[in-house]
Amino acid sequence: MYDLLNTGLVFTQSENENDTPITTNYVISEYARIKVHAVNQLIRRYKSEMKSLGLNAREVPKVIEKNTNGRPKITYLLNEKQSVFIIALLRNTKQVVEFKRNLANAFVEVKKLLSKRQVTHANSKPITKTLGQAIQDNPNITNKFAYSTFNKLIYKHALGINTNQLRKTKGIPKHDVINDYLTVDEQQEINKIKNLVISLLNMNLDYQTIKQTLENLPSNQLQGSK
């Protein structure tokens, strides 16, 4: 799981901007200061209510692992509504009240972050479209794989790694869109390099000249272009 804001309270199952923020039975146990067995009992006792509050009406998502003693360890993955429901069943001790507040804030902040990434991603689509058009309009770019080649070049100069390396680093599935996994800063850096490449393409420069131009720019000048 990914703790995007290092809250220790709310997670996502990947770095995808479309993931649903979740918490777990172990988080509730730790911060509400009750045994995880008691949390699990509540989840099972109110199984139908929990399922009705989830994205999957058939079951409450969970991960089953083995403890060091070989016994199964069940981690329930609870969305915001499910976690609020379970915590509402607990006694309002000082620890529980503080946990409620902190968890609510964490869910809000993680959702804001994911939403900001989605907006940044959406705003980058016209730039991507313009890049494709600039490649198509450049008479010195004839390679049918030119867009992919330029894309790898852009990522390399914006983030220091190419698209294949980025997929491996972020654990991005083969058929998923890379942009869905980018942070706001990463997306903005890529957009700035794309705009620079678009300008060079509009000058009818070929790929090698554009590549060499990027490589010859000092890092601080590249950042200024960004």
PDB file of C-alpha atoms in Angstrom:
ATOM      1  CA  MET A   1       0.000   0.000   0.000  1.00  0.00           C
ATOM      2  CA  TYR A   2       1.036   3.594  -0.601  1.00  0.00           C
ATOM      3  CA  ASP A   3       0.978   6.297   2.058  1.00  0.00           C
ATOM      4  CA  LEU A   4       0.910   9.279  -0.319  1.00  0.00           C
ATOM      5  CA  LEU A   5       1.033  11.931   2.419  1.00  0.00           C
ATOM      6  CA  ASN A   6       2.839   9.914   5.098  1.00  0.00           C
ATOM      7  CA  THR A   7      -0.159  10.121   7.402  1.00  0.00           C
ATOM      8  CA  GLY A   8       0.093   6.540   8.609  1.00  0.00           C
ATOM      9  CA  LEU A   9      -3.716   6.575   8.506  1.00  0.00           C
ATOM     10  CA  VAL A  10      -4.951   6.645   4.913  1.00  0.00           C
ATOM     11  CA  PHE A  11      -3.485   4.727   1.989  1.00  0.00           C
ATOM     12  CA  THR A  12      -4.029   3.770  -1.631  1.00  0.00           C
ATOM     13  CA  GLN A  13      -3.325   0.401  -3.192  1.00  0.00           C
ATOM     14  CA  SER A  14      -1.225   1.986  -5.941  1.00  0.00           C
ATOM     15  CA  GLU A  15       0.029   5.412  -6.975  1.00  0.00           C
ATOM     16  CA  ASN A  16      -2.811   5.707  -9.501  1.00  0.00           C
ATOM     17  CA  GLU A  17      -4.638   9.036  -9.201  1.00  0.00           C
ATOM     18  CA  ASN A  18      -7.961   7.210  -9.571  1.00  0.00           C
ATOM     19  CA  ASP A  19      -7.435   4.896  -6.606  1.00  0.00           C
ATOM     20  CA  THR A  20      -9.865   4.951  -3.687  1.00  0.00           C
ATOM     21  CA  PRO A  21      -8.329   6.125  -0.372  1.00  0.00           C
ATOM     22  CA  ILE A  22      -8.554   3.419   2.286  1.00  0.00           C
ATOM     23  CA  THR A  23      -7.615   2.622   5.839  1.00  0.00           C
ATOM     24  CA  THR A  24      -7.369  -0.781   7.532  1.00  0.00           C
ATOM     25  CA  ASN A  25      -8.566  -2.707  10.541  1.00  0.00           C
ATOM     26  CA  TYR A  26      -5.007  -2.543  11.902  1.00  0.00           C
ATOM     27  CA  VAL A  27      -4.948   1.247  11.697  1.00  0.00           C
ATOM     28  CA  ILE A  28      -8.252   1.433  13.570  1.00  0.00           C
ATOM     29  CA  SER A  29      -6.946  -0.997  16.157  1.00  0.00           C
ATOM     30  CA  GLU A  30      -3.716   0.927  16.711  1.00  0.00           C
ATOM     31  CA  TYR A  31      -5.115   4.435  16.937  1.00  0.00           C
ATOM     32  CA  ALA A  32      -8.392   3.641  18.689  1.00  0.00           C
ATOM     33  CA  ARG A  33      -6.395   1.461  21.078  1.00  0.00           C
ATOM     34  CA  ILE A  34      -8.568  -1.600  20.820  1.00  0.00           C
ATOM     35  CA  LYS A  35      -7.630  -5.146  19.844  1.00  0.00           C
ATOM     36  CA  VAL A  36      -7.667  -5.911  16.127  1.00  0.00           C
ATOM     37  CA  HIS A  37      -9.772  -8.975  16.942  1.00  0.00           C
ATOM     38  CA  ALA A  38     -12.493  -6.641  18.247  1.00  0.00           C
ATOM     39  CA  VAL A  39     -12.377  -4.579  15.030  1.00  0.00           C
ATOM     40  CA  ASN A  40     -12.594  -7.730  12.930  1.00  0.00           C
ATOM     41  CA  GLN A  41     -15.595  -8.897  14.924  1.00  0.00           C
ATOM     42  CA  LEU A  42     -17.406  -5.634  14.194  1.00  0.00           C
ATOM     43  CA  ILE A  43     -16.622  -5.903  10.487  1.00  0.00           C
ATOM     44  CA  ARG A  44     -17.978  -9.445  10.367  1.00  0.00           C
ATOM     45  CA  ARG A  45     -20.990  -8.704  12.562  1.00  0.00           C
ATOM     46  CA  TYR A  46     -22.084  -5.838  10.324  1.00  0.00           C
ATOM     47  CA  LYS A  47     -21.030  -7.534   7.120  1.00  0.00           C
ATOM     48  CA  SER A  48     -24.114  -6.578   5.092  1.00  0.00           C
ATOM     49  CA  GLU A  49     -23.858  -2.919   6.154  1.00  0.00           C
ATOM     50  CA  MET A  50     -20.161  -2.867   5.320  1.00  0.00           C
ATOM     51  CA  LYS A  51     -20.747  -4.376   1.891  1.00  0.00           C
ATOM     52  CA  SER A  52     -23.478  -1.832   1.125  1.00  0.00           C
ATOM     53  CA  LEU A  53     -20.994   0.968   1.834  1.00  0.00           C
ATOM     54  CA  GLY A  54     -18.288  -0.459  -0.404  1.00  0.00           C
ATOM     55  CA  LEU A  55     -17.527  -0.346  -4.100  1.00  0.00           C
ATOM     56  CA  ASN A  56     -17.867  -4.128  -4.231  1.00  0.00           C
ATOM     57  CA  ALA A  57     -21.290  -5.191  -2.958  1.00  0.00           C
ATOM     58  CA  ARG A  58     -20.214  -8.819  -2.682  1.00  0.00           C
ATOM     59  CA  GLU A  59     -17.508  -8.544  -0.058  1.00  0.00           C
ATOM     60  CA  VAL A  60     -15.327  -6.266   2.047  1.00  0.00           C
ATOM     61  CA  PRO A  61     -11.914  -6.167   0.299  1.00  0.00           C
ATOM     62  CA  LYS A  62      -9.153  -7.834   2.273  1.00  0.00           C
ATOM     63  CA  VAL A  63      -5.605  -9.098   2.000  1.00  0.00           C
ATOM     64  CA  ILE A  64      -4.682 -12.410   3.589  1.00  0.00           C
ATOM     65  CA  GLU A  65      -1.051 -13.002   4.548  1.00  0.00           C
ATOM     66  CA  LYS A  66       0.695 -15.360   6.926  1.00  0.00           C
ATOM     67  CA  ASN A  67       2.089 -14.312  10.294  1.00  0.00           C
ATOM     68  CA  THR A  68       5.528 -15.459  11.383  1.00  0.00           C
ATOM     69  CA  ASN A  69       3.786 -18.294  13.237  1.00  0.00           C
ATOM     70  CA  GLY A  70       2.119 -19.403  10.005  1.00  0.00           C
ATOM     71  CA  ARG A  71      -1.376 -18.285  10.983  1.00  0.00           C
ATOM     72  CA  PRO A  72      -3.368 -16.142   8.530  1.00  0.00           C
ATOM     73  CA  LYS A  73      -3.307 -12.368   8.997  1.00  0.00           C
ATOM     74  CA  ILE A  74      -6.369 -10.662   7.510  1.00  0.00           C
ATOM     75  CA  THR A  75      -6.102  -7.000   6.602  1.00  0.00           C
ATOM     76  CA  TYR A  76      -9.443  -5.430   5.738  1.00  0.00           C
ATOM     77  CA  LEU A  77      -9.251  -2.547   3.252  1.00  0.00           C
ATOM     78  CA  LEU A  78     -11.898  -0.038   4.307  1.00  0.00           C
ATOM     79  CA  ASN A  79     -13.015   2.993   2.347  1.00  0.00           C
ATOM     80  CA  GLU A  80     -13.974   6.233   4.073  1.00  0.00           C
ATOM     81  CA  LYS A  81     -17.656   5.347   4.580  1.00  0.00           C
ATOM     82  CA  GLN A  82     -16.836   1.899   5.919  1.00  0.00           C
ATOM     83  CA  SER A  83     -14.237   3.197   8.350  1.00  0.00           C
ATOM     84  CA  VAL A  84     -16.572   5.937   9.612  1.00  0.00           C
ATOM     85  CA  PHE A  85     -19.287   3.313  10.155  1.00  0.00           C
ATOM     86  CA  ILE A  86     -17.003   1.028  12.178  1.00  0.00           C
ATOM     87  CA  ILE A  87     -15.550   3.830  14.285  1.00  0.00           C
ATOM     88  CA  ALA A  88     -19.068   5.092  15.044  1.00  0.00           C
ATOM     89  CA  LEU A  89     -19.669   1.781  16.806  1.00  0.00           C
ATOM     90  CA  LEU A  90     -16.792   2.387  19.242  1.00  0.00           C
ATOM     91  CA  ARG A  91     -17.016   4.094  22.611  1.00  0.00           C
ATOM     92  CA  ASN A  92     -16.037   7.752  22.414  1.00  0.00           C
ATOM     93  CA  THR A  93     -12.903   7.560  24.486  1.00  0.00           C
ATOM     94  CA  LYS A  94     -10.369  10.379  24.267  1.00  0.00           C
ATOM     95  CA  GLN A  95      -8.240   8.264  21.932  1.00  0.00           C
ATOM     96  CA  VAL A  96     -11.177   7.407  19.667  1.00  0.00           C
ATOM     97  CA  VAL A  97     -12.326  11.033  19.376  1.00  0.00           C
ATOM     98  CA  GLU A  98      -8.808  12.177  18.472  1.00  0.00           C
ATOM     99  CA  PHE A  99      -8.487   9.328  15.976  1.00  0.00           C
ATOM    100  CA  LYS A 100     -11.818  10.236  14.348  1.00  0.00           C
ATOM    101  CA  ARG A 101     -10.623  13.794  13.794  1.00  0.00           C
ATOM    102  CA  ASN A 102      -7.207  12.788  12.477  1.00  0.00           C
ATOM    103  CA  LEU A 103      -8.617  10.117  10.175  1.00  0.00           C
ATOM    104  CA  ALA A 104     -11.241  12.499   8.781  1.00  0.00           C
ATOM    105  CA  ASN A 105      -8.534  15.092   8.061  1.00  0.00           C
ATOM    106  CA  ALA A 106      -6.305  12.457   6.446  1.00  0.00           C
ATOM    107  CA  PHE A 107      -9.072  11.281   4.123  1.00  0.00           C
ATOM    108  CA  VAL A 108      -9.799  14.889   3.113  1.00  0.00           C
ATOM    109  CA  GLU A 109      -6.141  15.660   2.373  1.00  0.00           C
ATOM    110  CA  VAL A 110      -5.521  12.470   0.379  1.00  0.00           C
ATOM    111  CA  LYS A 111      -8.668  13.070  -1.698  1.00  0.00           C
ATOM    112  CA  LYS A 112      -7.556  16.655  -2.332  1.00  0.00           C
ATOM    113  CA  LEU A 113      -4.151  15.422  -3.490  1.00  0.00           C
ATOM    114  CA  LEU A 114      -5.650  12.850  -5.860  1.00  0.00           C
ATOM    115  CA  SER A 115      -8.104  15.441  -7.190  1.00  0.00           C
ATOM    116  CA  LYS A 116      -5.284  17.930  -7.800  1.00  0.00           C
ATOM    117  CA  ARG A 117      -3.368  15.275  -9.713  1.00  0.00           C
ATOM    118  CA  GLN A 118      -6.448  14.523 -11.825  1.00  0.00           C
ATOM    119  CA  VAL A 119      -6.885  18.214 -12.661  1.00  0.00           C
ATOM    120  CA  THR A 120      -3.201  18.607 -13.545  1.00  0.00           C
ATOM    121  CA  HIS A 121      -3.419  15.500 -15.723  1.00  0.00           C
ATOM    122  CA  ALA A 122      -6.543  16.810 -17.485  1.00  0.00           C
ATOM    123  CA  ASN A 123      -4.878  20.182 -18.110  1.00  0.00           C
ATOM    124  CA  SER A 124      -1.896  18.427 -19.695  1.00  0.00           C
ATOM    125  CA  LYS A 125      -3.945  16.675 -22.378  1.00  0.00           C
ATOM    126  CA  PRO A 126      -4.046  19.671 -24.778  1.00  0.00           C
ATOM    127  CA  ILE A 127      -0.239  19.871 -24.528  1.00  0.00           C
ATOM    128  CA  THR A 128       0.034  16.184 -25.383  1.00  0.00           C
ATOM    129  CA  LYS A 129      -2.304  16.668 -28.328  1.00  0.00           C
ATOM    130  CA  THR A 130      -0.243  19.632 -29.554  1.00  0.00           C
ATOM    131  CA  LEU A 131       2.924  17.545 -29.293  1.00  0.00           C
ATOM    132  CA  GLY A 132       1.396  14.855 -31.470  1.00  0.00           C
ATOM    133  CA  GLN A 133       0.334  17.442 -34.044  1.00  0.00           C
ATOM    134  CA  ALA A 134       3.783  19.081 -34.036  1.00  0.00           C
ATOM    135  CA  ILE A 135       5.406  15.695 -34.711  1.00  0.00           C
ATOM    136  CA  GLN A 136       2.953  15.032 -37.530  1.00  0.00           C
ATOM    137  CA  ASP A 137       3.489  18.466 -39.115  1.00  0.00           C
ATOM    138  CA  ASN A 138       7.293  18.327 -39.015  1.00  0.00           C
ATOM    139  CA  PRO A 139       8.563  17.232 -42.469  1.00  0.00           C
ATOM    140  CA  ASN A 140      11.837  16.007 -40.941  1.00  0.00           C
ATOM    141  CA  ILE A 141      10.105  13.516 -38.641  1.00  0.00           C
ATOM    142  CA  THR A 142       9.156  10.432 -40.655  1.00  0.00           C
ATOM    143  CA  ASN A 143       9.596   7.548 -38.203  1.00  0.00           C
ATOM    144  CA  LYS A 144       6.203   5.940 -37.560  1.00  0.00           C
ATOM    145  CA  PHE A 145       7.257   5.392 -33.933  1.00  0.00           C
ATOM    146  CA  ALA A 146       8.264   9.038 -33.527  1.00  0.00           C
ATOM    147  CA  TYR A 147       5.710   9.863 -30.826  1.00  0.00           C
ATOM    148  CA  SER A 148       6.917   7.017 -28.594  1.00  0.00           C
ATOM    149  CA  THR A 149      10.544   8.003 -29.217  1.00  0.00           C
ATOM    150  CA  PHE A 150       9.904  11.645 -28.331  1.00  0.00           C
ATOM    151  CA  ASN A 151       7.880  10.621 -25.294  1.00  0.00           C
ATOM    152  CA  LYS A 152      10.802   8.609 -23.916  1.00  0.00           C
ATOM    153  CA  LEU A 153      13.138  11.526 -24.590  1.00  0.00           C
ATOM    154  CA  ILE A 154      10.828  13.949 -22.777  1.00  0.00           C
ATOM    155  CA  TYR A 155      10.472  11.725 -19.725  1.00  0.00           C
ATOM    156  CA  LYS A 156      14.233  11.183 -19.614  1.00  0.00           C
ATOM    157  CA  HIS A 157      14.924  14.925 -19.502  1.00  0.00           C
ATOM    158  CA  ALA A 158      12.023  15.793 -17.203  1.00  0.00           C
ATOM    159  CA  LEU A 159      12.399  13.022 -14.619  1.00  0.00           C
ATOM    160  CA  GLY A 160      15.834  11.536 -15.281  1.00  0.00           C
ATOM    161  CA  ILE A 161      14.429   8.134 -16.319  1.00  0.00           C
ATOM    162  CA  ASN A 162      12.643   6.847 -19.401  1.00  0.00           C
ATOM    163  CA  THR A 163       9.105   5.507 -19.536  1.00  0.00           C
ATOM    164  CA  ASN A 164      10.150   1.853 -19.154  1.00  0.00           C
ATOM    165  CA  GLN A 165      12.174   2.656 -16.042  1.00  0.00           C
ATOM    166  CA  LEU A 166       9.330   4.753 -14.664  1.00  0.00           C
ATOM    167  CA  ARG A 167       6.874   1.874 -15.047  1.00  0.00           C
ATOM    168  CA  LYS A 168       9.221  -0.368 -13.113  1.00  0.00           C
ATOM    169  CA  THR A 169       9.925   2.215 -10.395  1.00  0.00           C
ATOM    170  CA  LYS A 170       6.251   3.008  -9.772  1.00  0.00           C
ATOM    171  CA  GLY A 171       4.941  -0.505 -10.396  1.00  0.00           C
ATOM    172  CA  ILE A 172       2.756   0.660 -13.290  1.00  0.00           C
ATOM    173  CA  PRO A 173       0.971  -2.207 -15.087  1.00  0.00           C
ATOM    174  CA  LYS A 174       1.793  -2.591 -18.774  1.00  0.00           C
ATOM    175  CA  HIS A 175      -1.574  -1.424 -20.087  1.00  0.00           C
ATOM    176  CA  ASP A 176      -2.104   1.442 -17.611  1.00  0.00           C
ATOM    177  CA  VAL A 177      -1.580   5.077 -18.598  1.00  0.00           C
ATOM    178  CA  ILE A 178       1.651   6.420 -17.084  1.00  0.00           C
ATOM    179  CA  ASN A 179       0.178   9.883 -16.493  1.00  0.00           C
ATOM    180  CA  ASP A 180      -2.314   8.380 -14.028  1.00  0.00           C
ATOM    181  CA  TYR A 181       0.629   7.626 -11.726  1.00  0.00           C
ATOM    182  CA  LEU A 182       2.482  10.936 -11.876  1.00  0.00           C
ATOM    183  CA  THR A 183       2.674  13.402  -9.017  1.00  0.00           C
ATOM    184  CA  VAL A 184       1.692  17.010  -9.664  1.00  0.00           C
ATOM    185  CA  ASP A 185       5.351  18.068  -9.767  1.00  0.00           C
ATOM    186  CA  GLU A 186       6.277  15.258 -12.168  1.00  0.00           C
ATOM    187  CA  GLN A 187       3.402  16.128 -14.498  1.00  0.00           C
ATOM    188  CA  GLN A 188       4.349  19.806 -14.481  1.00  0.00           C
ATOM    189  CA  GLU A 189       7.991  19.024 -15.278  1.00  0.00           C
ATOM    190  CA  ILE A 190       6.940  16.802 -18.178  1.00  0.00           C
ATOM    191  CA  ASN A 191       4.590  19.477 -19.511  1.00  0.00           C
ATOM    192  CA  LYS A 192       7.376  22.053 -19.502  1.00  0.00           C
ATOM    193  CA  ILE A 193       9.738  19.798 -21.442  1.00  0.00           C
ATOM    194  CA  LYS A 194       6.909  18.944 -23.859  1.00  0.00           C
ATOM    195  CA  ASN A 195       6.354  22.640 -24.527  1.00  0.00           C
ATOM    196  CA  LEU A 196      10.062  23.077 -25.226  1.00  0.00           C
ATOM    197  CA  VAL A 197      10.087  20.113 -27.613  1.00  0.00           C
ATOM    198  CA  ILE A 198       6.974  21.455 -29.356  1.00  0.00           C
ATOM    199  CA  SER A 199       8.773  24.739 -29.980  1.00  0.00           C
ATOM    200  CA  LEU A 200      11.764  22.897 -31.465  1.00  0.00           C
ATOM    201  CA  LEU A 201       9.509  20.720 -33.615  1.00  0.00           C
ATOM    202  CA  ASN A 202       7.772  23.835 -34.941  1.00  0.00           C
ATOM    203  CA  MET A 203      11.211  24.987 -36.150  1.00  0.00           C
ATOM    204  CA  ASN A 204      11.263  21.803 -38.273  1.00  0.00           C
ATOM    205  CA  LEU A 205      14.298  20.424 -36.434  1.00  0.00           C
ATOM    206  CA  ASP A 206      14.854  16.672 -36.715  1.00  0.00           C
ATOM    207  CA  TYR A 207      14.917  14.241 -33.780  1.00  0.00           C
ATOM    208  CA  GLN A 208      18.697  14.098 -33.376  1.00  0.00           C
ATOM    209  CA  THR A 209      18.987  17.895 -33.367  1.00  0.00           C
ATOM    210  CA  ILE A 210      16.232  18.201 -30.768  1.00  0.00           C
ATOM    211  CA  LYS A 211      17.833  15.489 -28.641  1.00  0.00           C
ATOM    212  CA  GLN A 212      21.216  17.193 -28.851  1.00  0.00           C
ATOM    213  CA  THR A 213      19.661  20.568 -28.030  1.00  0.00           C
ATOM    214  CA  LEU A 214      18.130  19.157 -24.841  1.00  0.00           C
ATOM    215  CA  GLU A 215      21.375  17.442 -23.869  1.00  0.00           C
ATOM    216  CA  ASN A 216      23.389  20.634 -24.404  1.00  0.00           C
ATOM    217  CA  LEU A 217      21.165  22.777 -22.226  1.00  0.00           C
ATOM    218  CA  PRO A 218      22.558  23.312 -18.688  1.00  0.00           C
ATOM    219  CA  SER A 219      20.326  21.779 -16.031  1.00  0.00           C
ATOM    220  CA  ASN A 220      19.454  25.195 -14.605  1.00  0.00           C
ATOM    221  CA  GLN A 221      18.452  26.429 -18.065  1.00  0.00           C
ATOM    222  CA  LEU A 222      16.322  23.339 -18.561  1.00  0.00           C
ATOM    223  CA  GLN A 223      14.619  24.067 -15.259  1.00  0.00           C
ATOM    224  CA  GLY A 224      14.074  27.613 -16.408  1.00  0.00           C
ATOM    225  CA  SER A 225      12.417  26.273 -19.544  1.00  0.00           C
ATOM    226  CA  LYS A 226      10.324  24.096 -17.301  1.00  0.00           C
TER     227      LYS A 226
END
